[in-house]
CSV table of N, CA and C in Angstrom, one decimal:
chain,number,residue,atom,x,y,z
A,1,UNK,N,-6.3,9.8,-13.7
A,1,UNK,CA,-5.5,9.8,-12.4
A,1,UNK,C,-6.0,11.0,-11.5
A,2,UNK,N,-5.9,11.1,-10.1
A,2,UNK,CA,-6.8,12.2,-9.2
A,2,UNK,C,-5.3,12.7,-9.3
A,3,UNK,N,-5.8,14.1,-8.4
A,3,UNK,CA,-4.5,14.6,-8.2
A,3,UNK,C,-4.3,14.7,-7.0
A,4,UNK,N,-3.4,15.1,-6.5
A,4,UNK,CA,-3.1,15.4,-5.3
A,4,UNK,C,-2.2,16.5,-5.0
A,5,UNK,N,-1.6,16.9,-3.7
A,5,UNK,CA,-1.2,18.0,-3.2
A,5,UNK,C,-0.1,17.0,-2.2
A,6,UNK,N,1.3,17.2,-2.3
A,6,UNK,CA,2.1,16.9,-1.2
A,6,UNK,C,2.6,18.3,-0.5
A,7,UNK,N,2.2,18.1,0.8
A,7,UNK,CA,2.7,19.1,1.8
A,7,UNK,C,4.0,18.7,2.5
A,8,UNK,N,5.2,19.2,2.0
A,8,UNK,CA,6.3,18.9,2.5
A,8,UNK,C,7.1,19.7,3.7
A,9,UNK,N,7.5,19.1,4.8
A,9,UNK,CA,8.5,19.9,5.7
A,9,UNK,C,9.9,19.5,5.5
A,10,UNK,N,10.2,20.0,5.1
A,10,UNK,CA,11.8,19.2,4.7
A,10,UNK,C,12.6,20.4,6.4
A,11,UNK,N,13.6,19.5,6.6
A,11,UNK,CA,14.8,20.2,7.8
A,11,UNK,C,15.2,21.3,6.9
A,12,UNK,N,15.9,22.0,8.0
A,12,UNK,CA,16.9,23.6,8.2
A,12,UNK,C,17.8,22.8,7.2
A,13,UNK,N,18.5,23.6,6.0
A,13,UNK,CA,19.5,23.0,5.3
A,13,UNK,C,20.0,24.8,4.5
A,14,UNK,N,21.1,24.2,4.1
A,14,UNK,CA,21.5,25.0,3.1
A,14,UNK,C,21.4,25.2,2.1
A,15,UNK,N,21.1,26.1,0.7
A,15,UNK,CA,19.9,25.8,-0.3
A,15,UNK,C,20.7,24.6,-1.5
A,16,UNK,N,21.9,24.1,-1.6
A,16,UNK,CA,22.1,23.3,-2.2
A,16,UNK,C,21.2,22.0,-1.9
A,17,UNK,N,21.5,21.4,-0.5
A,17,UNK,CA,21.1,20.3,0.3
A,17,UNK,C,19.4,20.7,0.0
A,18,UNK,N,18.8,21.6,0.1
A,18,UNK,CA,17.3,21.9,0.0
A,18,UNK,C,17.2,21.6,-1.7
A,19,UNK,N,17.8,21.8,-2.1
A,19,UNK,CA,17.3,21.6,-3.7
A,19,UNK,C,17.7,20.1,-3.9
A,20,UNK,N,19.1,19.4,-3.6
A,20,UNK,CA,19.0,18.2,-3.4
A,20,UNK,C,17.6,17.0,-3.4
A,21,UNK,N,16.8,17.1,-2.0
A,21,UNK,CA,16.3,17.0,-1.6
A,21,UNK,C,14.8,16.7,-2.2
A,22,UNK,N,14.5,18.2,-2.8
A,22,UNK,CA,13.5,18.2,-3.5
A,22,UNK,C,13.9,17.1,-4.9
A,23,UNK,N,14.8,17.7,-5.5
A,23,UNK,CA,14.9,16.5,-6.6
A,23,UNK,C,14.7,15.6,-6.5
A,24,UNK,N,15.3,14.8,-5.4
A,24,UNK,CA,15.4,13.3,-4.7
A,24,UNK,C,13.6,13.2,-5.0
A,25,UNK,N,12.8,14.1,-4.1
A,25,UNK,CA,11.3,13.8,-4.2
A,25,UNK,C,10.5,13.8,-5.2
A,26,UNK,N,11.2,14.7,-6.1
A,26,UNK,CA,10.2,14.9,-7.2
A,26,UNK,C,10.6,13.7,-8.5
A,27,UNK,N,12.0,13.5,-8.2
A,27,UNK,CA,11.7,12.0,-9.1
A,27,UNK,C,11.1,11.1,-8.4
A,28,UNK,N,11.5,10.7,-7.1
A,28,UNK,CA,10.8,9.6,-6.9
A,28,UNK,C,9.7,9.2,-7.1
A,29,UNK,N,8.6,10.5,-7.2
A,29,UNK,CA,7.3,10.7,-7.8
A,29,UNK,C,7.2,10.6,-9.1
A,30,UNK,N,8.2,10.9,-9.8
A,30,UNK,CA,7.9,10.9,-11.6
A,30,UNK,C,8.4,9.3,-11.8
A,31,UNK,N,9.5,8.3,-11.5
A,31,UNK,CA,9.4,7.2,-11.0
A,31,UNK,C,8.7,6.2,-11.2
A,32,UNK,N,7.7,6.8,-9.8
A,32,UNK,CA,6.4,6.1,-9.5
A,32,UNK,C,5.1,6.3,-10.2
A,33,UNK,N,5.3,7.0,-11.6
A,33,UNK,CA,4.2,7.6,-12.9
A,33,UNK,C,3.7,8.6,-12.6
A,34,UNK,N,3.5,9.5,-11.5
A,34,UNK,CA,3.2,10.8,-11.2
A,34,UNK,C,3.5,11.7,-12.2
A,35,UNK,N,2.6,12.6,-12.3
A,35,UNK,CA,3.0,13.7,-13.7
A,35,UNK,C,2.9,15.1,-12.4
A,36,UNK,N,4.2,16.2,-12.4
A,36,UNK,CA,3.8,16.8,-11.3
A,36,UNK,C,3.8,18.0,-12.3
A,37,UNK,N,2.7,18.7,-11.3
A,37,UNK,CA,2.0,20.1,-12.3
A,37,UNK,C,2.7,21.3,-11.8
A,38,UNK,N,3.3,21.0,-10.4
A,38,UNK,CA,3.7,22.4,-9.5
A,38,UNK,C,4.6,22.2,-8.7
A,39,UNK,N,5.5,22.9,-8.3
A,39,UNK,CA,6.3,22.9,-7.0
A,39,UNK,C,6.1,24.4,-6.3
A,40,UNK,N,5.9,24.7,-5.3
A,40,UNK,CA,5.9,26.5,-4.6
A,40,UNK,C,6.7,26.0,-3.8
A,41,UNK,N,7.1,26.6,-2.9
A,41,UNK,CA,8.4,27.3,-2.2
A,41,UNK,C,7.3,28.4,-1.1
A,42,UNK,N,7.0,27.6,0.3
A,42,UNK,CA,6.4,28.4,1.2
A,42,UNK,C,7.3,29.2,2.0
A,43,UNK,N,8.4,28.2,2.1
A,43,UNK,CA,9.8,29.3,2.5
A,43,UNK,C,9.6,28.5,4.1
A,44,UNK,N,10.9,29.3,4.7
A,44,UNK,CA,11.1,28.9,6.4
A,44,UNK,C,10.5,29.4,7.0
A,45,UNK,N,10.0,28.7,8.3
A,45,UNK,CA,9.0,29.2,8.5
A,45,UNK,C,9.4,28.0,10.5
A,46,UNK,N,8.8,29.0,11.4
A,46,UNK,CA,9.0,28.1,13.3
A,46,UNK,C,7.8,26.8,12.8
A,47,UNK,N,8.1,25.4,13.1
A,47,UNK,CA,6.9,24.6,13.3
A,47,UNK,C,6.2,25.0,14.7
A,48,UNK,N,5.1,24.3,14.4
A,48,UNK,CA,4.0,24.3,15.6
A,48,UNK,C,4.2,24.3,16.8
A,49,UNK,N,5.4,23.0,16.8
A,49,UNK,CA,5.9,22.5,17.9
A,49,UNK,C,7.0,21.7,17.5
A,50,UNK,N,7.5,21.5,18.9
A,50,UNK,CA,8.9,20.9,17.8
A,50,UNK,C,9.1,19.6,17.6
A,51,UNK,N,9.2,18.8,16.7
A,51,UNK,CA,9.2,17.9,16.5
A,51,UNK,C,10.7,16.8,16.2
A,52,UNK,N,10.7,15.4,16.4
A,52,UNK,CA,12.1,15.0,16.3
A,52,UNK,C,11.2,13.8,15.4
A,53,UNK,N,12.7,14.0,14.5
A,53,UNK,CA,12.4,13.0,13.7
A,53,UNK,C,13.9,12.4,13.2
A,54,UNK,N,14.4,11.2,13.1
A,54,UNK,CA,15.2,10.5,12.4
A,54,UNK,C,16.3,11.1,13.6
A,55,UNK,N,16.0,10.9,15.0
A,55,UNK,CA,16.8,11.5,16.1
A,55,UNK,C,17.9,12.8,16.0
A,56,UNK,N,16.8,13.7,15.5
A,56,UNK,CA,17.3,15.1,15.6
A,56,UNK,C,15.8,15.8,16.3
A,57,UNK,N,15.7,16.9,16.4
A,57,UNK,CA,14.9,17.5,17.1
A,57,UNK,C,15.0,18.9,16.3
A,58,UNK,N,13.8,18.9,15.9
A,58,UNK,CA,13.6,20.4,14.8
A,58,UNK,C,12.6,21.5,15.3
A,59,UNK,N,13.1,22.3,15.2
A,59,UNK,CA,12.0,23.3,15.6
A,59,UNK,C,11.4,24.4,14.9
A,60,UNK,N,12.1,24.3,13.6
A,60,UNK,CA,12.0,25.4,12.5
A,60,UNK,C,12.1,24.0,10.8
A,61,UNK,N,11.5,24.8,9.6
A,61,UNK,CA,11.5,23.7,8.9
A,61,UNK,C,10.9,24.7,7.2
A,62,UNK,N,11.5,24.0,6.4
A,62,UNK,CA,11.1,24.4,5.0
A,62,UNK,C,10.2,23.7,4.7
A,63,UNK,N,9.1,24.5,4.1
A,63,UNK,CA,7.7,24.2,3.6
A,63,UNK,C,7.2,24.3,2.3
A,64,UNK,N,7.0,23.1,1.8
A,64,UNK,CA,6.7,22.9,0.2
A,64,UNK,C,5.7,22.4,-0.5
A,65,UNK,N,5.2,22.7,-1.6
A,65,UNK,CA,4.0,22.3,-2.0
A,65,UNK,C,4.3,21.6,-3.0
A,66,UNK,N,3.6,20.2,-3.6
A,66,UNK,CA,4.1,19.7,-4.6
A,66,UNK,C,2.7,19.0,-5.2
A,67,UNK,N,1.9,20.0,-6.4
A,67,UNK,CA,0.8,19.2,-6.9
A,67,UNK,C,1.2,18.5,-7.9
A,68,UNK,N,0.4,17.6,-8.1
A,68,UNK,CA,0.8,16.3,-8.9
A,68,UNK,C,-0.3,15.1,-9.5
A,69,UNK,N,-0.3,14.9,-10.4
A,69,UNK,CA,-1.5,13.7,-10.8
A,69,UNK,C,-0.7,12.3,-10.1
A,70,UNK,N,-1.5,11.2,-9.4
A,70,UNK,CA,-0.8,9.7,-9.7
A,70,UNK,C,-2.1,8.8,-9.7
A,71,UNK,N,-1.3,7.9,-9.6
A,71,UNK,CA,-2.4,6.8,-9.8
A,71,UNK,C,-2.6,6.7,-8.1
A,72,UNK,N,-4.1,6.2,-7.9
A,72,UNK,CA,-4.4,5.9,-5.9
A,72,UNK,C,-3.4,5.2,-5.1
A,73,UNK,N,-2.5,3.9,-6.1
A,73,UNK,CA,-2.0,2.9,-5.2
A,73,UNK,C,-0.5,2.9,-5.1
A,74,UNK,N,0.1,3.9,-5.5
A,74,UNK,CA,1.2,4.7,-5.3
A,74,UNK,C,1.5,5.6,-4.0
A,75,UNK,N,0.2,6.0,-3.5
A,75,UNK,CA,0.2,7.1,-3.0
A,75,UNK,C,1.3,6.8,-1.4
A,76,UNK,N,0.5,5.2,-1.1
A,76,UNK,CA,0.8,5.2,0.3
A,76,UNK,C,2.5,4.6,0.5
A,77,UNK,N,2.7,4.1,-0.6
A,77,UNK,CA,4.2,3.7,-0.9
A,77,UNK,C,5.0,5.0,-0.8
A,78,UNK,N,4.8,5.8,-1.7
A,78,UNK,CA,5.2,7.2,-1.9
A,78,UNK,C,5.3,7.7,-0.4
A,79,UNK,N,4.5,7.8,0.2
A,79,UNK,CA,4.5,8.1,2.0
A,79,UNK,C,5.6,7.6,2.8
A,80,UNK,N,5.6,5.9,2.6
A,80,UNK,CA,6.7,5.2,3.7
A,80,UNK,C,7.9,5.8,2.9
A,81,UNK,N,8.1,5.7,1.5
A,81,UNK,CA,9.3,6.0,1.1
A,81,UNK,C,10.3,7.6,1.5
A,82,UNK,N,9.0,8.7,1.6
A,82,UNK,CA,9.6,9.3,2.5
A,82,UNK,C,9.6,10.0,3.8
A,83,UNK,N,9.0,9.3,4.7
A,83,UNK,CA,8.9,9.1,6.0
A,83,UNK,C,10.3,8.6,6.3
A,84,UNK,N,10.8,7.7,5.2
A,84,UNK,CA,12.4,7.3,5.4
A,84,UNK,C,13.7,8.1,5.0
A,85,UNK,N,13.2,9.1,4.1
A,85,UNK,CA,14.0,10.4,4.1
A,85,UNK,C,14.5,11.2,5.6
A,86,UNK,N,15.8,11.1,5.4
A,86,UNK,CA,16.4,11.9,6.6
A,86,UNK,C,16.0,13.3,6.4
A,87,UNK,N,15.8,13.7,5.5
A,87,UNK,CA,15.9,15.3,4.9
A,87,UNK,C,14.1,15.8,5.7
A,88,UNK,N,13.7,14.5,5.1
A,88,UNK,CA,11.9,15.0,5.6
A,88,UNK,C,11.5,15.2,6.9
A,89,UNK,N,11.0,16.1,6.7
A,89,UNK,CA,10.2,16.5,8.5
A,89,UNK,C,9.2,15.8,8.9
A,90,UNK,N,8.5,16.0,7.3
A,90,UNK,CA,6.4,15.7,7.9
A,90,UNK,C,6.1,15.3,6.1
A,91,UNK,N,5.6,14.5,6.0
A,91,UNK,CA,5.0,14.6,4.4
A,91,UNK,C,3.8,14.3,4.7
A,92,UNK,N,2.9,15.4,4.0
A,92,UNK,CA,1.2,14.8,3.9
A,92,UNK,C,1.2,14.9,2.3
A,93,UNK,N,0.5,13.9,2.2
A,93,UNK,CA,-0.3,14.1,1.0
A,93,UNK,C,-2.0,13.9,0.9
A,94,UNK,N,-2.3,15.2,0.8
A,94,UNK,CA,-3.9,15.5,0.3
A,94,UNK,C,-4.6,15.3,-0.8
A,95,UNK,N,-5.6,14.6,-1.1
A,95,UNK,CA,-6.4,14.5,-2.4
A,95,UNK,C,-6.7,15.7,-2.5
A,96,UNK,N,-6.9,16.3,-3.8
A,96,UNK,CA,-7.7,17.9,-4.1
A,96,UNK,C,-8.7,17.2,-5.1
A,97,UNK,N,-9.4,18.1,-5.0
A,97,UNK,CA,-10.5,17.8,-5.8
A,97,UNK,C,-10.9,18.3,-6.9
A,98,UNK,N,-11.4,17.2,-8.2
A,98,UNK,CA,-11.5,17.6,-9.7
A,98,UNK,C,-12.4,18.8,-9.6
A,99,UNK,N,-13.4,19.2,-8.7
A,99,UNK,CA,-14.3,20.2,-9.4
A,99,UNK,C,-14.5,20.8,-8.3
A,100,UNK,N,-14.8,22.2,-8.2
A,100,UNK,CA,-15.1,22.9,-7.2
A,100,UNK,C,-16.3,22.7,-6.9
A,101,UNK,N,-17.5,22.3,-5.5
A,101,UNK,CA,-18.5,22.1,-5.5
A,101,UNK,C,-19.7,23.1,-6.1
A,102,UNK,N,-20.6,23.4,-6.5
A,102,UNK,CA,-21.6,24.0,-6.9
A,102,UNK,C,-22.5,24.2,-5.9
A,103,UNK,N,-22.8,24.9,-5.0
A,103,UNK,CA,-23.4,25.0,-3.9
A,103,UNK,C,-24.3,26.7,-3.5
A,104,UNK,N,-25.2,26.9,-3.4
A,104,UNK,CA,-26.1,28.0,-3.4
A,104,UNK,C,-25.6,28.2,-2.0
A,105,UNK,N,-25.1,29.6,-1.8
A,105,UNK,CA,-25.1,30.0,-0.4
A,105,UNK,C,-26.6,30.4,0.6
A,106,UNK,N,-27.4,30.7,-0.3
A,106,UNK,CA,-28.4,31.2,0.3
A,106,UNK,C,-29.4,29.7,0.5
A,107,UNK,N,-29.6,29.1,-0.2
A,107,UNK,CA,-30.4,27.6,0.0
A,107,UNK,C,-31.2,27.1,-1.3
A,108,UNK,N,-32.1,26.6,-1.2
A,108,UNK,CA,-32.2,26.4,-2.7
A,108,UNK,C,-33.8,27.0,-3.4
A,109,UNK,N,-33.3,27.7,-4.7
A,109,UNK,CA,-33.9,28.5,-5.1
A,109,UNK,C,-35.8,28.1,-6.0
A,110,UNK,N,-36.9,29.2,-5.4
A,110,UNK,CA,-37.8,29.1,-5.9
A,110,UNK,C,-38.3,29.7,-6.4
């Protein structure tokens, strides 16, 4: 299974409702066969710009990391599912990559 990285914005809440929230996501992922390796806690933090979502209008937002193995054809389900989350701001999920590249900074050696 590849892994991946979900970048979460969850709304302004109070830390009950924030922990809520996260659980909600982090089963839905274990659920859906995902094995999750990490949660961090980027903390609150102004968005970019402000964004409305699920007709509220946010302008500040909790930021979370969530690495995880799944299988590829989960991934985009996993997306709509919480794109439908009231709680969520923004969810990306990024592939990371099994191996760090091997790469000569200088060019290649004679």
């Amino acid at each position: 299974m590849p892994r991946y990285e979900l970048a979460l914005i969850l709304k302004t809440m109070q830390r009950p409702e924030t922990a809520a929230a996260l659980r909600r996501t982090v089963e839905t992922l274990m659920e859906r066969g995902a094995v999750v390796r990490s949660l961090e806690n980027l903390g609150q933090r102004l968005l970019p710009y402000k964004i409305t979502k699920h007709n509220e209008r946010h302008s500040t937002g909790a930021y979370f990391l969530v690495d995880f193995y799944a299988a590829p054809d989960i991934v985009s389900g996993l997306l709509n599912h919480l794109h439908r989350d009231v709680d969520v701001v923004r969810p990306t999920v990024l592939k990371k990559d099994t191996q760090l590249p091997s790469s000569n900074c200088c060019g290649p050696q004679q």
